[in-house]
mmCIF file with all atom_site columns, C-alpha atoms in Angstrom:
data_model
loop_
_atom_site.group_PDB
_atom_site.id
_atom_site.type_symbol
_atom_site.label_atom_id
_atom_site.label_alt_id
_atom_site.label_comp_id
_atom_site.label_asym_id
_atom_site.label_entity_id
_atom_site.label_seq_id
_atom_site.pdbx_PDB_ins_code
_atom_site.Cartn_x
_atom_site.Cartn_y
_atom_site.Cartn_z
_atom_site.occupancy
_atom_site.B_iso_or_equiv
_atom_site.pdbx_formal_charge
_atom_site.auth_seq_id
_atom_site.auth_comp_id
_atom_site.auth_asym_id
_atom_site.auth_atom_id
_atom_site.pdbx_PDB_model_num
ATOM 1  C CA . MET A 1 1  ? 83.517  131.961 106.175 1.00 94.00 ? 1  MET A CA 1
ATOM 2  C CA . ASN A 1 2  ? 85.390  128.753 105.048 1.00 95.00 ? 2  ASN A CA 1
ATOM 3  C CA . GLU A 1 3  ? 84.418  125.726 103.762 1.00 95.00 ? 3  GLU A CA 1
ATOM 4  C CA . HIS A 1 4  ? 84.768  123.846 106.815 1.00 96.00 ? 4  HIS A CA 1
ATOM 5  C CA . GLN A 1 5  ? 82.212  126.087 108.250 1.00 98.00 ? 5  GLN A CA 1
ATOM 6  C CA . LEU A 1 6  ? 80.043  125.517 105.101 1.00 97.00 ? 6  LEU A CA 1
ATOM 7  C CA . GLN A 1 7  ? 80.237  121.705 105.747 1.00 97.00 ? 7  GLN A CA 1
ATOM 8  C CA . CYS A 1 8  ? 79.251  122.031 109.432 1.00 98.00 ? 8  CYS A CA 1
ATOM 9  C CA . PHE A 1 9  ? 76.155  124.045 108.426 1.00 98.00 ? 9  PHE A CA 1
ATOM 10 C CA . LEU A 1 10 ? 75.498  121.695 105.431 1.00 98.00 ? 10 LEU A CA 1
ATOM 11 C CA . ALA A 1 11 ? 75.726  118.566 108.014 1.00 98.00 ? 11 ALA A CA 1
ATOM 12 C CA . VAL A 1 12 ? 73.482  120.155 110.891 1.00 98.00 ? 12 VAL A CA 1
ATOM 13 C CA . ALA A 1 13 ? 70.977  121.142 108.034 1.00 98.00 ? 13 ALA A CA 1
ATOM 14 C CA . LYS A 1 14 ? 70.685  117.854 106.815 1.00 97.00 ? 14 LYS A CA 1
ATOM 15 C CA . HIS A 1 15 ? 70.604  115.770 110.195 1.00 97.00 ? 15 HIS A CA 1
ATOM 16 C CA . CYS A 1 16 ? 68.754  118.618 112.002 1.00 96.00 ? 16 CYS A CA 1
ATOM 17 C CA . ASN A 1 17 ? 70.744  117.275 115.139 1.00 95.00 ? 17 ASN A CA 1
ATOM 18 C CA . PHE A 1 18 ? 74.308  118.829 116.364 1.00 95.00 ? 18 PHE A CA 1
ATOM 19 C CA . SER A 1 19 ? 75.309  115.483 117.675 1.00 95.00 ? 19 SER A CA 1
ATOM 20 C CA . ARG A 1 20 ? 74.633  113.181 114.302 1.00 96.00 ? 20 ARG A CA 1
ATOM 21 C CA . ALA A 1 21 ? 76.098  115.698 112.378 1.00 97.00 ? 21 ALA A CA 1
ATOM 22 C CA . ALA A 1 22 ? 79.133  116.063 114.360 1.00 97.00 ? 22 ALA A CA 1
ATOM 23 C CA . ARG A 1 23 ? 79.589  112.333 114.083 1.00 97.00 ? 23 ARG A CA 1
ATOM 24 C CA . GLU A 1 24 ? 79.207  112.389 110.559 1.00 97.00 ? 24 GLU A CA 1
ATOM 25 C CA . LEU A 1 25 ? 82.135  115.025 110.318 1.00 97.00 ? 25 LEU A CA 1
ATOM 26 C CA . PHE A 1 26 ? 84.258  113.481 112.811 1.00 97.00 ? 26 PHE A CA 1
ATOM 27 C CA . LEU A 1 27 ? 84.031  116.432 115.315 1.00 97.00 ? 27 LEU A CA 1
ATOM 28 C CA . SER A 1 28 ? 83.121  116.904 118.940 1.00 97.00 ? 28 SER A CA 1
ATOM 29 C CA . GLN A 1 29 ? 79.817  118.493 119.241 1.00 95.00 ? 29 GLN A CA 1
ATOM 30 C CA . PRO A 1 30 ? 80.920  121.708 120.918 1.00 96.00 ? 30 PRO A CA 1
ATOM 31 C CA . SER A 1 31 ? 83.764  121.930 117.975 1.00 97.00 ? 31 SER A CA 1
ATOM 32 C CA . LEU A 1 32 ? 80.452  121.968 115.452 1.00 97.00 ? 32 LEU A CA 1
ATOM 33 C CA . SER A 1 33 ? 78.641  124.210 117.864 1.00 96.00 ? 33 SER A CA 1
ATOM 34 C CA . TYR A 1 34 ? 81.553  126.715 117.958 1.00 97.00 ? 34 TYR A CA 1
ATOM 35 C CA . GLN A 1 35 ? 81.952  126.415 114.012 1.00 98.00 ? 35 GLN A CA 1
ATOM 36 C CA . ILE A 1 36 ? 78.046  127.240 113.497 1.00 98.00 ? 36 ILE A CA 1
ATOM 37 C CA . SER A 1 37 ? 78.146  130.055 115.951 1.00 97.00 ? 37 SER A CA 1
ATOM 38 C CA . HIS A 1 38 ? 81.262  132.022 114.216 1.00 97.00 ? 38 HIS A CA 1
ATOM 39 C CA . LEU A 1 39 ? 79.457  131.441 110.690 1.00 98.00 ? 39 LEU A CA 1
ATOM 40 C CA . GLU A 1 40 ? 76.158  132.941 112.276 1.00 98.00 ? 40 GLU A CA 1
ATOM 41 C CA . LYS A 1 41 ? 78.288  135.973 113.945 1.00 98.00 ? 41 LYS A CA 1
ATOM 42 C CA . GLU A 1 42 ? 80.052  136.723 110.196 1.00 97.00 ? 42 GLU A CA 1
ATOM 43 C CA . LEU A 1 43 ? 77.109  136.313 108.479 1.00 97.00 ? 43 LEU A CA 1
ATOM 44 C CA . GLY A 1 44 ? 74.937  138.262 111.047 1.00 98.00 ? 44 GLY A CA 1
ATOM 45 C CA . VAL A 1 45 ? 72.153  136.132 111.024 1.00 98.00 ? 45 VAL A CA 1
ATOM 46 C CA . GLN A 1 46 ? 70.794  132.948 112.818 1.00 98.00 ? 46 GLN A CA 1
ATOM 47 C CA . LEU A 1 47 ? 71.009  129.680 110.916 1.00 98.00 ? 47 LEU A CA 1
ATOM 48 C CA . PHE A 1 48 ? 69.085  127.373 113.004 1.00 98.00 ? 48 PHE A CA 1
ATOM 49 C CA . ARG A 1 49 ? 66.658  127.738 115.768 1.00 97.00 ? 49 ARG A CA 1
ATOM 50 C CA . ARG A 1 50 ? 67.639  125.526 118.540 1.00 93.00 ? 50 ARG A CA 1
ATOM 51 C CA . THR A 1 51 ? 65.064  124.225 121.327 1.00 89.00 ? 51 THR A CA 1
ATOM 52 C CA . THR A 1 52 ? 66.317  121.405 123.653 1.00 86.00 ? 52 THR A CA 1
ATOM 53 C CA . THR A 1 53 ? 64.684  118.849 121.655 1.00 87.00 ? 53 THR A CA 1
ATOM 54 C CA . GLN A 1 54 ? 64.820  120.180 118.452 1.00 92.00 ? 54 GLN A CA 1
ATOM 55 C CA . VAL A 1 55 ? 67.112  121.683 115.717 1.00 96.00 ? 55 VAL A CA 1
ATOM 56 C CA . GLU A 1 56 ? 65.436  123.532 112.542 1.00 97.00 ? 56 GLU A CA 1
ATOM 57 C CA . LEU A 1 57 ? 66.778  125.697 109.801 1.00 98.00 ? 57 LEU A CA 1
ATOM 58 C CA . THR A 1 58 ? 65.613  129.306 110.136 1.00 98.00 ? 58 THR A CA 1
ATOM 59 C CA . GLU A 1 59 ? 64.046  131.393 107.195 1.00 98.00 ? 59 GLU A CA 1
ATOM 60 C CA . ALA A 1 60 ? 67.608  132.735 106.850 1.00 98.00 ? 60 ALA A CA 1
ATOM 61 C CA . GLY A 1 61 ? 69.186  129.185 106.769 1.00 98.00 ? 61 GLY A CA 1
ATOM 62 C CA . ARG A 1 62 ? 66.776  127.714 104.422 1.00 98.00 ? 62 ARG A CA 1
ATOM 63 C CA . THR A 1 63 ? 67.650  130.917 101.926 1.00 98.00 ? 63 THR A CA 1
ATOM 64 C CA . PHE A 1 64 ? 71.433  130.399 102.470 1.00 98.00 ? 64 PHE A CA 1
ATOM 65 C CA . GLU A 1 65 ? 71.490  126.771 102.246 1.00 98.00 ? 65 GLU A CA 1
ATOM 66 C CA . PRO A 1 66 ? 71.643  126.286 98.265  1.00 98.00 ? 66 PRO A CA 1
ATOM 67 C CA . TYR A 1 67 ? 74.119  129.047 98.178  1.00 98.00 ? 67 TYR A CA 1
ATOM 68 C CA . ALA A 1 68 ? 76.128  127.019 100.630 1.00 98.00 ? 68 ALA A CA 1
ATOM 69 C CA . ARG A 1 69 ? 75.941  123.730 98.574  1.00 97.00 ? 69 ARG A CA 1
ATOM 70 C CA . GLN A 1 70 ? 76.600  125.545 95.393  1.00 98.00 ? 70 GLN A CA 1
ATOM 71 C CA . ILE A 1 71 ? 80.066  127.195 97.155  1.00 97.00 ? 71 ILE A CA 1
ATOM 72 C CA . CYS A 1 72 ? 80.869  123.632 98.189  1.00 96.00 ? 72 CYS A CA 1
ATOM 73 C CA . ALA A 1 73 ? 80.373  122.133 94.995  1.00 97.00 ? 73 ALA A CA 1
ATOM 74 C CA . SER A 1 74 ? 82.393  125.089 93.218  1.00 97.00 ? 74 SER A CA 1
ATOM 75 C CA . TYR A 1 75 ? 85.262  124.665 95.852  1.00 95.00 ? 75 TYR A CA 1
ATOM 76 C CA . ALA A 1 76 ? 85.479  120.909 94.937  1.00 94.00 ? 76 ALA A CA 1
ATOM 77 C CA . GLU A 1 77 ? 84.965  121.305 91.159  1.00 96.00 ? 77 GLU A CA 1
ATOM 78 C CA . SER A 1 78 ? 88.132  123.966 91.406  1.00 95.00 ? 78 SER A CA 1
ATOM 79 C CA . LEU A 1 79 ? 90.431  121.526 93.430  1.00 92.00 ? 79 LEU A CA 1
ATOM 80 C CA . ARG A 1 80 ? 89.470  118.780 90.570  1.00 92.00 ? 80 ARG A CA 1
ATOM 81 C CA . ALA A 1 81 ? 90.740  120.969 87.849  1.00 94.00 ? 81 ALA A CA 1
ATOM 82 C CA . LEU A 1 82 ? 93.714  121.965 89.335  1.00 94.00 ? 82 LEU A CA 1
ATOM 83 C CA . GLN A 1 83 ? 94.787  118.247 90.299  1.00 91.00 ? 83 GLN A CA 1
ATOM 84 C CA . PRO A 1 84 ? 96.852  117.891 86.998  1.00 91.00 ? 84 PRO A CA 1
ATOM 85 C CA . TYR A 1 85 ? 99.018  120.913 88.183  1.00 91.00 ? 85 TYR A CA 1
ATOM 86 C CA . THR A 1 86 ? 99.419  119.444 91.738  1.00 87.00 ? 86 THR A CA 1
ATOM 87 C CA . GLY A 1 87 ? 100.932 116.244 90.900  1.00 77.00 ? 87 GLY A CA 1
ATOM 88 C CA . ARG A 1 88 ? 98.483  114.598 92.764  1.00 66.00 ? 88 ARG A CA 1
ATOM 89 C CA . ALA A 1 89 ? 95.957  112.234 91.823  1.00 59.00 ? 89 ALA A CA 1
#
């Protein structure tokens, strides 16, 4: 699991739509689907229920969402904490 996959997951969870999430992330829809598929395989659960007209979080997806948000927030916070050491502002 990586931060990019988590950002993809959170965007799809936010929009309940792969196309809109892909646009938000400046990705192609197939690339986004690939990231979600690999995240689901790694976690061993289906995060989204997909039909031809709808995308919704599964129970596992709803359980995982706050943890994904926390991981992304912690990652961003760690990068901010390291800024004084990187020479970047």
